[in-house]
Amino acid sequence: MRKRKPLERRTYGRRLIRNGVLCLLLALALWTVSGCPLPQAMALRRLERQMLLKPSTIVLETDDNENDGYALLLGVTEDHIHSFALRDGNGSLLLWERKGEEPTLVALPQPVRYQTDEAARSAPMLAAVDIPQEAASARLTMTMESESIHLQGELPEGWEERFHWKRTYSMDGVKEGNVFLFQLTYQEDEDSQAGHAENSHMKLSLAEDVQRGLIPYTLEFFDNSGQVILTQTHS
Amino acid sequence: MNKGYWLDTATKEIRFGPDRRRVRQELEDHILDRMEAAEARGLSGYEAEKAAVEAMGDPEPVARELGRLHQPWMGYLWRLSQVLLVVLALCIAANWTYFRDLWNNGPDWAPPEPPQDFPYVWQDLSLGETGGYRFTVPLMFWEQWDDGTWAGTVILQGSSWRFWERWDAGSILAARDDRGISYTCRNHSWESTGETPRFYYNAVQFSYTSSTAELRFSGIPDPGEIQWLELTIGDETVTISLEGGGTA
């Protein structure tokens, strides 16, 4: 008589549960090490919860394909305006105090791409929230100036331009729902000293300077006939 | 009908390969047992195989019954779970340096040592739960500077078991004390209503489930003047009572 192997009743339930639990644990570890990414809507609410903020109503959402994968969003609550930059399920949030009935000028947290005749460049975008209902167009004029730096002796050639730099920008707004968007564009050649100063100033300190009220600006709103209906000046 | 053909026909309806091979092996053992018995009765190898296969009966009804008993879906799911496990294990191996760094750079931050023999030290103050986070002050202390003024250090910790949404320690927007002096924060830079005191973040650290902010304010003539400090965190407030401090 052949020696038979003992009959083994093969059931998959227990093995499936064991493998499922192991898969969940490994997937959780991978998700954690990837920075716990979430879908855009959930990531946005998570950022608000992490900062102990009330959930905001989204008033603007940009296309992430046009902006290095970043989706830029603006949300409003009773007291604040939240400007989000979300990419790959994670992001950052800048908080702005809402002026109430008056329009509030905010900066989006990431530079936005725009096309020149020669190339694509990216620069900060500003937005006016709580705009007058009848506003058909808007213009923003702002002056940016580099902080004064005190140096001993004479500056090398070209450095004067770098350290003492002042430009006035005038931008026509693009209306998106109840928000006007203002795209800053560079005035200088990007390879010049002035271009470097402009680039670093725009990208590094613009949002903070606007937030701290350090940049003088004039925001004008026009109706359909081109008449000024509101002018907001910050000096 | 030979043994191989009978076995192939009887197991053809079992669609999940590992099940089919196992059942085939089991049936083959039965046939071999019968063949051994037949050979013991004096039959030749060919006759013994023929007799054993005939004794097993028609393979078609056996195939239908076995096919009904061995549904393939659980087997497919089990195989899928194995593939998933291997893929995930490979992903973990590919990201091993991240895991190692996460482990090595774990929650090794410790609050600064309080100055010894100073009368104003508070430890392990619980501030309760706000916005889904449990806030505590593991340590707060005053230290006197050379100019005679005092500087306060507050270690504020926000904890939650939700490791995927740790408290953002950069969300402290403002502070005020019971003397009416308020401090506002814009991008981690603090401004107070008066010339002094100054108030600022010194450091922000986090562990897997908590974030810690180290807040410092200086230029206080007498620490006994301040009874409480109220912090605005996002849309919420937490109050730190500074009464009843003791020596560390």
XYZ file of C-alpha atoms in Angstrom:
483
model
C 0.000 0.000 0.000
C 1.340 3.423 -0.969
C 1.950 5.765 1.862
C -0.392 8.663 1.195
C 0.080 12.167 2.355
C -2.494 13.049 5.012
C -5.540 14.752 3.520
C -5.192 18.467 3.892
C -8.290 20.579 3.769
C -7.241 23.695 1.967
C -9.254 26.784 2.883
C -8.240 30.246 1.837
C -10.207 32.368 4.315
C -7.613 32.461 7.062
C -4.717 32.945 4.630
C -6.596 35.713 2.875
C -7.221 37.535 6.159
C -3.563 37.142 7.180
C -2.278 38.404 3.805
C -4.841 41.237 3.794
C -3.703 42.430 7.220
C -0.039 42.241 6.170
C -0.803 44.140 2.943
C -2.613 46.843 4.928
C 0.305 47.237 7.332
C 2.873 47.461 4.520
C 0.698 49.883 2.532
C 0.246 52.020 5.648
C 4.016 52.125 6.159
C 4.548 53.169 2.535
C 1.798 55.800 2.751
C 3.375 57.197 5.925
C 6.848 57.367 4.451
C 5.411 59.133 1.366
C 4.109 61.913 3.610
C 0.543 60.618 4.018
C -0.805 61.959 0.698
C -4.563 62.423 0.366
C -6.884 63.395 -2.492
C -6.954 67.162 -3.063
C -10.237 67.904 -1.297
C -9.235 65.835 1.751
C -5.696 67.301 1.835
C -7.187 70.772 1.913
C -9.445 69.978 4.855
C -6.546 68.243 6.621
C -4.398 71.376 6.311
C -7.211 73.411 7.855
C -7.630 70.946 10.725
C -3.858 70.913 11.340
C -3.924 74.682 11.714
C -7.109 74.590 13.837
C -8.969 76.617 11.232
C -12.643 76.492 10.338
C -13.388 74.819 6.986
C -13.345 77.399 4.203
C -15.538 77.856 1.136
C -13.428 77.524 -2.003
C -13.731 80.560 -4.274
C -10.889 79.835 -6.697
C -9.167 76.704 -7.954
C -6.412 76.725 -10.594
C -5.504 73.870 -12.927
C -2.549 71.925 -11.522
C -1.375 70.839 -14.993
C -0.426 74.408 -15.853
C 1.577 75.083 -12.747
C 4.254 72.455 -12.099
C 1.681 70.122 -10.598
C 0.517 72.623 -7.999
C -3.186 73.296 -7.621
C -3.644 76.770 -6.161
C -6.839 77.397 -4.248
C -8.425 80.211 -2.329
C -10.908 79.562 0.442
C -12.790 82.044 2.588
C -14.193 81.850 6.095
C -15.833 84.570 8.128
C -12.514 85.933 9.394
C -9.821 84.587 7.126
C -8.796 83.869 3.565
C -6.853 80.647 3.105
C -4.533 80.387 0.111
C -3.513 76.800 -0.572
C -0.860 75.206 -2.776
C -1.475 71.466 -3.130
C 0.633 68.935 -4.972
C 0.676 65.130 -4.768
C -1.795 65.109 -1.923
C 0.173 67.477 0.317
C 0.511 71.191 0.492
C 0.917 74.476 2.280
C -1.496 77.094 3.480
C -1.058 80.845 3.902
C -3.507 82.629 6.129
C -4.784 86.150 5.520
C -7.031 88.300 7.650
C -10.211 89.091 5.762
C -10.996 92.785 5.654
C -14.726 92.138 5.600
C -16.674 94.368 3.267
C -13.517 95.757 1.663
C -11.564 93.800 -0.966
C -8.557 91.915 0.417
C -5.377 91.487 -1.622
C -3.671 88.134 -1.106
C -0.745 86.331 -2.747
C -1.032 82.740 -3.927
C 1.539 80.539 -2.174
C 3.342 79.347 -5.319
C 4.543 81.191 -8.431
C 2.335 80.745 -11.492
C 3.554 80.087 -15.035
C 3.041 82.641 -17.769
C 4.218 82.783 -21.362
C 6.361 85.551 -22.837
C 7.318 85.893 -26.502
C 10.541 84.009 -25.842
C 9.884 81.540 -23.050
C 7.689 80.381 -20.219
C 8.483 81.962 -16.847
C 6.843 81.830 -13.465
C 6.119 84.639 -11.044
C 3.793 85.204 -8.093
C 0.111 85.768 -8.683
C -2.002 88.031 -6.508
C -5.747 87.866 -6.016
C -8.352 90.347 -4.859
C -11.112 88.691 -2.837
C -14.443 90.278 -1.763
C -14.587 92.448 -4.864
C -17.521 94.799 -5.616
C -20.386 92.906 -7.281
C -20.594 95.319 -10.223
C -16.849 95.282 -10.951
C -16.162 94.278 -14.549
C -12.429 94.932 -14.585
C -9.683 95.827 -12.151
C -6.157 97.144 -12.111
C -3.460 96.697 -9.505
C -0.481 99.027 -9.268
C 2.176 98.156 -6.760
C 5.669 99.303 -5.993
C 8.272 96.862 -4.854
C 11.501 98.001 -3.323
C 14.389 95.987 -1.992
C 15.243 96.457 1.658
C 18.069 98.897 2.225
C 21.310 97.177 3.038
C 24.060 99.098 4.746
C 27.464 98.207 3.417
C 30.837 99.671 4.205
C 32.654 101.268 1.262
C 31.773 101.292 -2.399
C 29.726 98.556 -3.990
C 31.243 96.543 -6.851
C 29.975 97.337 -10.344
C 26.410 96.161 -10.858
C 25.757 95.579 -7.154
C 24.113 98.945 -6.699
C 21.319 97.755 -8.944
C 21.076 94.532 -6.990
C 20.795 96.050 -3.555
C 18.884 99.249 -4.265
C 16.114 98.148 -6.478
C 12.681 99.666 -6.981
C 10.041 98.901 -9.607
C 6.404 99.763 -10.153
C 4.148 97.101 -11.609
C 0.752 97.686 -13.140
C -1.450 94.697 -13.840
C -4.917 94.260 -15.282
C -6.996 91.726 -13.400
C -8.583 88.606 -14.853
C -11.955 87.872 -13.307
C -12.480 84.287 -12.101
C -15.842 84.001 -10.359
C -15.800 86.553 -7.546
C -12.041 86.964 -7.552
C -9.701 89.099 -9.664
C -6.322 87.537 -10.443
C -3.234 89.648 -11.111
C -0.234 87.945 -12.683
C 3.047 89.677 -11.931
C 5.426 89.599 -14.875
C 9.120 90.330 -14.858
C 10.355 93.651 -16.196
C 14.003 92.710 -16.320
C 16.121 90.354 -18.374
C 16.514 87.287 -16.176
C 20.302 87.090 -16.746
C 20.998 90.635 -15.597
C 21.800 91.748 -12.046
C 18.486 93.571 -11.920
C 16.772 90.429 -13.203
C 18.260 88.372 -10.341
C 17.168 90.984 -7.814
C 13.670 91.071 -9.297
C 13.427 87.287 -9.365
C 14.592 86.749 -5.797
C 12.446 89.571 -4.462
C 9.320 88.352 -6.200
C 9.706 84.709 -5.287
C 11.162 84.937 -1.803
C 9.524 87.806 -0.045
C 6.494 89.040 -1.964
C 3.873 86.962 -0.122
C 5.309 87.838 3.279
C 5.668 91.517 2.373
C 2.058 91.717 1.154
C 0.935 89.881 4.294
C 2.800 92.304 6.529
C 1.466 95.290 4.609
C 4.939 96.402 3.530
C 4.138 96.880 -0.161
C 2.290 100.013 -1.212
C -0.396 99.359 -3.795
C -3.477 100.809 -5.435
C -6.340 98.580 -6.387
C -8.936 100.040 -8.739
C -12.218 98.461 -9.810
C -14.138 99.556 -12.903
C -17.712 98.949 -14.048
C -18.787 97.965 -17.560
C -18.528 101.544 -18.801
C -14.964 101.862 -17.515
C -15.881 104.160 -14.625
C -13.945 103.698 -11.399
C -16.284 102.299 -8.760
C -13.793 101.661 -5.963
C -10.197 102.579 -5.296
C -8.291 100.974 -2.463
C -4.933 102.440 -1.586
C -2.412 100.965 0.799
C 0.673 103.003 1.519
C -8.576 4.875 -20.863
C -5.219 5.284 -19.185
C -4.558 6.811 -15.759
C -3.261 10.174 -17.087
C -6.257 10.727 -19.357
C -8.713 9.849 -16.571
C -7.016 12.247 -14.135
C -6.877 15.078 -16.712
C -10.588 14.647 -17.508
C -11.685 14.377 -13.876
C -9.890 17.576 -12.836
C -10.500 19.710 -15.943
C -13.315 21.717 -14.316
C -11.140 22.886 -11.423
C -9.981 26.250 -12.718
C -7.542 27.288 -9.996
C -4.227 25.599 -10.829
C -2.898 24.835 -7.318
C -6.280 23.260 -6.366
C -6.339 21.231 -9.596
C -2.825 19.878 -9.018
C -3.587 18.983 -5.392
C -6.822 17.136 -6.242
C -5.128 15.409 -9.162
C -2.370 14.185 -6.833
C -4.945 12.898 -4.374
C -6.891 11.028 -7.068
C -3.678 9.636 -8.500
C -2.792 8.255 -5.057
C -6.157 6.455 -5.009
C -5.532 4.926 -8.441
C -1.999 3.880 -7.478
C -3.350 2.207 -4.334
C -5.826 0.281 -6.433
C -3.090 -0.630 -8.936
C -0.864 -1.938 -6.146
C -3.745 -4.068 -4.836
C -4.456 -5.421 -8.346
C -0.799 -6.220 -8.954
C -0.748 -8.055 -5.619
C -3.584 -10.219 -6.981
C -1.287 -11.171 -9.911
C -2.410 -8.763 -12.641
C 0.169 -7.237 -15.003
C 0.971 -3.528 -14.820
C -1.225 -2.681 -17.831
C -4.161 -4.757 -16.554
C -3.827 -3.345 -13.042
C -3.945 0.249 -14.379
C -6.971 -0.528 -16.571
C -8.797 -2.177 -13.663
C -7.976 0.673 -11.279
C -9.150 3.374 -13.737
C -12.378 1.462 -14.488
C -13.042 1.162 -10.747
C -12.846 4.954 -10.457
C -15.865 5.280 -12.792
C -16.798 7.799 -15.483
C -14.514 10.920 -15.108
C -17.071 13.419 -16.562
C -19.533 13.446 -13.618
C -16.533 13.485 -11.249
C -15.186 16.538 -13.135
C -18.517 18.371 -12.859
C -18.811 17.674 -9.133
C -15.212 18.670 -8.444
C -15.675 21.859 -10.495
C -18.735 22.740 -8.420
C -16.893 22.092 -5.141
C -13.728 24.006 -6.027
C -14.836 27.518 -6.982
C -11.738 29.455 -8.104
C -12.458 32.924 -6.667
C -11.010 32.454 -3.201
C -7.934 30.923 -4.780
C -7.549 33.840 -7.173
C -7.952 36.292 -4.298
C -5.369 34.434 -2.247
C -2.925 34.486 -5.169
C -3.615 38.197 -5.713
C -2.922 38.879 -2.028
C 0.415 37.054 -2.390
C 1.364 39.150 -5.422
C 0.371 42.319 -3.575
C 2.478 41.326 -0.583
C 5.520 40.771 -2.786
C 5.013 44.096 -4.620
C 4.595 45.978 -1.340
C 7.633 44.266 0.163
C 9.671 45.300 -2.905
C 8.432 48.888 -2.535
C 9.460 48.864 1.132
C 12.889 47.497 0.157
C 13.248 50.209 -2.514
C 12.411 52.899 0.067
C 14.448 51.320 2.807
C 16.669 54.374 3.325
C 13.579 56.485 4.106
C 12.447 54.006 6.743
C 15.925 53.855 8.217
C 16.120 57.661 8.368
C 12.624 57.857 9.843
C 13.704 55.424 12.530
C 17.063 57.108 13.163
C 15.638 60.654 13.123
C 12.728 59.721 15.336
C 11.334 61.687 18.235
C 14.651 62.348 19.891
C 13.980 65.992 20.676
C 13.945 66.879 24.331
C 12.899 70.182 25.843
C 15.700 72.396 27.158
C 16.794 71.917 30.735
C 15.228 74.481 33.060
C 17.645 76.656 34.983
C 18.285 75.236 38.428
C 17.164 76.983 41.608
C 14.904 79.431 39.805
C 11.583 80.143 41.430
C 9.536 80.292 38.239
C 9.301 76.884 36.627
C 6.163 75.070 35.514
C 6.088 71.500 34.309
C 3.513 69.269 32.631
C 0.670 71.761 32.491
C -2.337 70.264 30.750
C -4.302 72.757 28.692
C -7.055 70.355 27.657
C -8.224 69.469 24.176
C -8.775 72.078 21.475
C -9.575 71.497 17.817
C -8.999 67.751 18.152
C -5.499 68.169 19.634
C -4.423 67.736 23.239
C -2.273 70.668 24.279
C 0.254 70.490 27.062
C 3.108 72.618 28.285
C 5.839 70.096 29.173
C 7.936 72.948 30.498
C 7.863 76.677 31.024
C 10.431 78.721 32.850
C 11.767 82.196 33.383
C 15.412 83.094 33.393
C 16.969 86.380 34.385
C 19.272 88.103 31.965
C 22.322 90.216 32.743
C 20.364 93.459 32.357
C 18.016 92.361 35.141
C 15.046 91.666 32.871
C 13.458 88.242 32.559
C 12.894 86.024 29.541
C 10.232 83.335 29.439
C 10.363 80.078 27.505
C 7.171 78.134 26.820
C 7.338 74.656 25.320
C 3.917 74.011 23.823
C 3.048 70.556 22.570
C -0.005 69.565 20.528
C -0.633 65.824 20.287
C -3.038 63.554 18.477
C -3.087 59.839 17.637
C -3.858 60.859 14.044
C -0.230 60.674 12.887
C -1.231 61.696 9.362
C -2.390 65.108 10.531
C -0.023 66.345 13.174
C -0.749 69.756 14.614
C 0.906 72.504 12.537
C 2.987 74.295 15.153
C 3.242 77.261 12.793
C -0.433 78.018 13.349
C 0.113 80.137 16.459
C -1.091 83.462 15.118
C -1.129 85.716 18.141
C -0.659 85.892 21.866
C -1.761 88.232 24.597
C -1.158 88.403 28.304
C -3.237 89.600 31.216
C -1.492 92.986 31.168
C -3.177 93.763 27.842
C -0.065 93.382 25.718
C -0.800 91.503 22.532
C 1.557 89.966 20.058
C 0.776 89.064 16.462
C 2.670 86.675 14.279
C 3.094 86.914 10.535
C 5.068 84.110 8.973
C 6.757 83.309 12.284
C 7.810 86.921 12.837
C 6.238 88.427 15.920
C 5.202 91.999 16.488
C 4.075 93.299 19.850
C 2.003 96.339 20.667
C 4.857 97.874 22.636
C 8.603 98.134 22.261
C 9.090 95.319 24.763
C 8.619 92.546 25.446
C 9.623 90.736 22.317
C 8.053 87.404 21.580
C 9.114 84.860 18.989
C 9.301 81.238 17.953
C 12.657 79.793 18.752
C 12.152 76.347 17.274
C 9.475 74.016 16.038
C 9.944 70.277 16.380
C 7.729 67.279 15.799
C 7.520 63.615 16.609
C 5.287 60.962 15.046
C 2.165 62.055 16.895
C 2.926 65.492 18.259
C 4.395 68.850 17.319
C 6.206 71.133 19.663
C 6.694 74.864 19.509
C 9.238 76.631 21.620
C 8.083 80.184 22.296
C 10.271 82.773 23.915
C 9.502 86.242 25.128
C 11.919 88.638 26.727
C 12.284 92.022 28.319
C 9.851 91.368 31.192
C 10.747 93.429 34.276
C 9.124 91.010 36.718
C 7.793 87.559 35.773
C 5.331 87.724 38.660
C 3.426 90.378 36.676
C 2.085 87.882 34.156
C -0.713 85.662 35.419
C -1.749 84.106 32.171
C -0.902 83.954 28.526
C -3.511 83.351 25.842
C -2.407 81.928 22.505
C -4.504 82.176 19.351
C -3.982 78.985 17.364
C -5.852 79.185 14.067
C -9.448 79.934 15.029
C -9.046 78.571 18.567
C -7.475 79.875 21.761
C -5.622 78.167 24.583
C -4.788 79.807 27.873
C -1.697 79.044 29.901
C -2.131 79.883 33.544
C 1.092 80.952 35.182
C -0.019 80.856 38.759
C 1.580 78.485 41.207
C 4.884 77.767 39.551
C 7.492 75.869 41.516
C 11.126 75.087 41.539
C 12.241 72.342 39.200
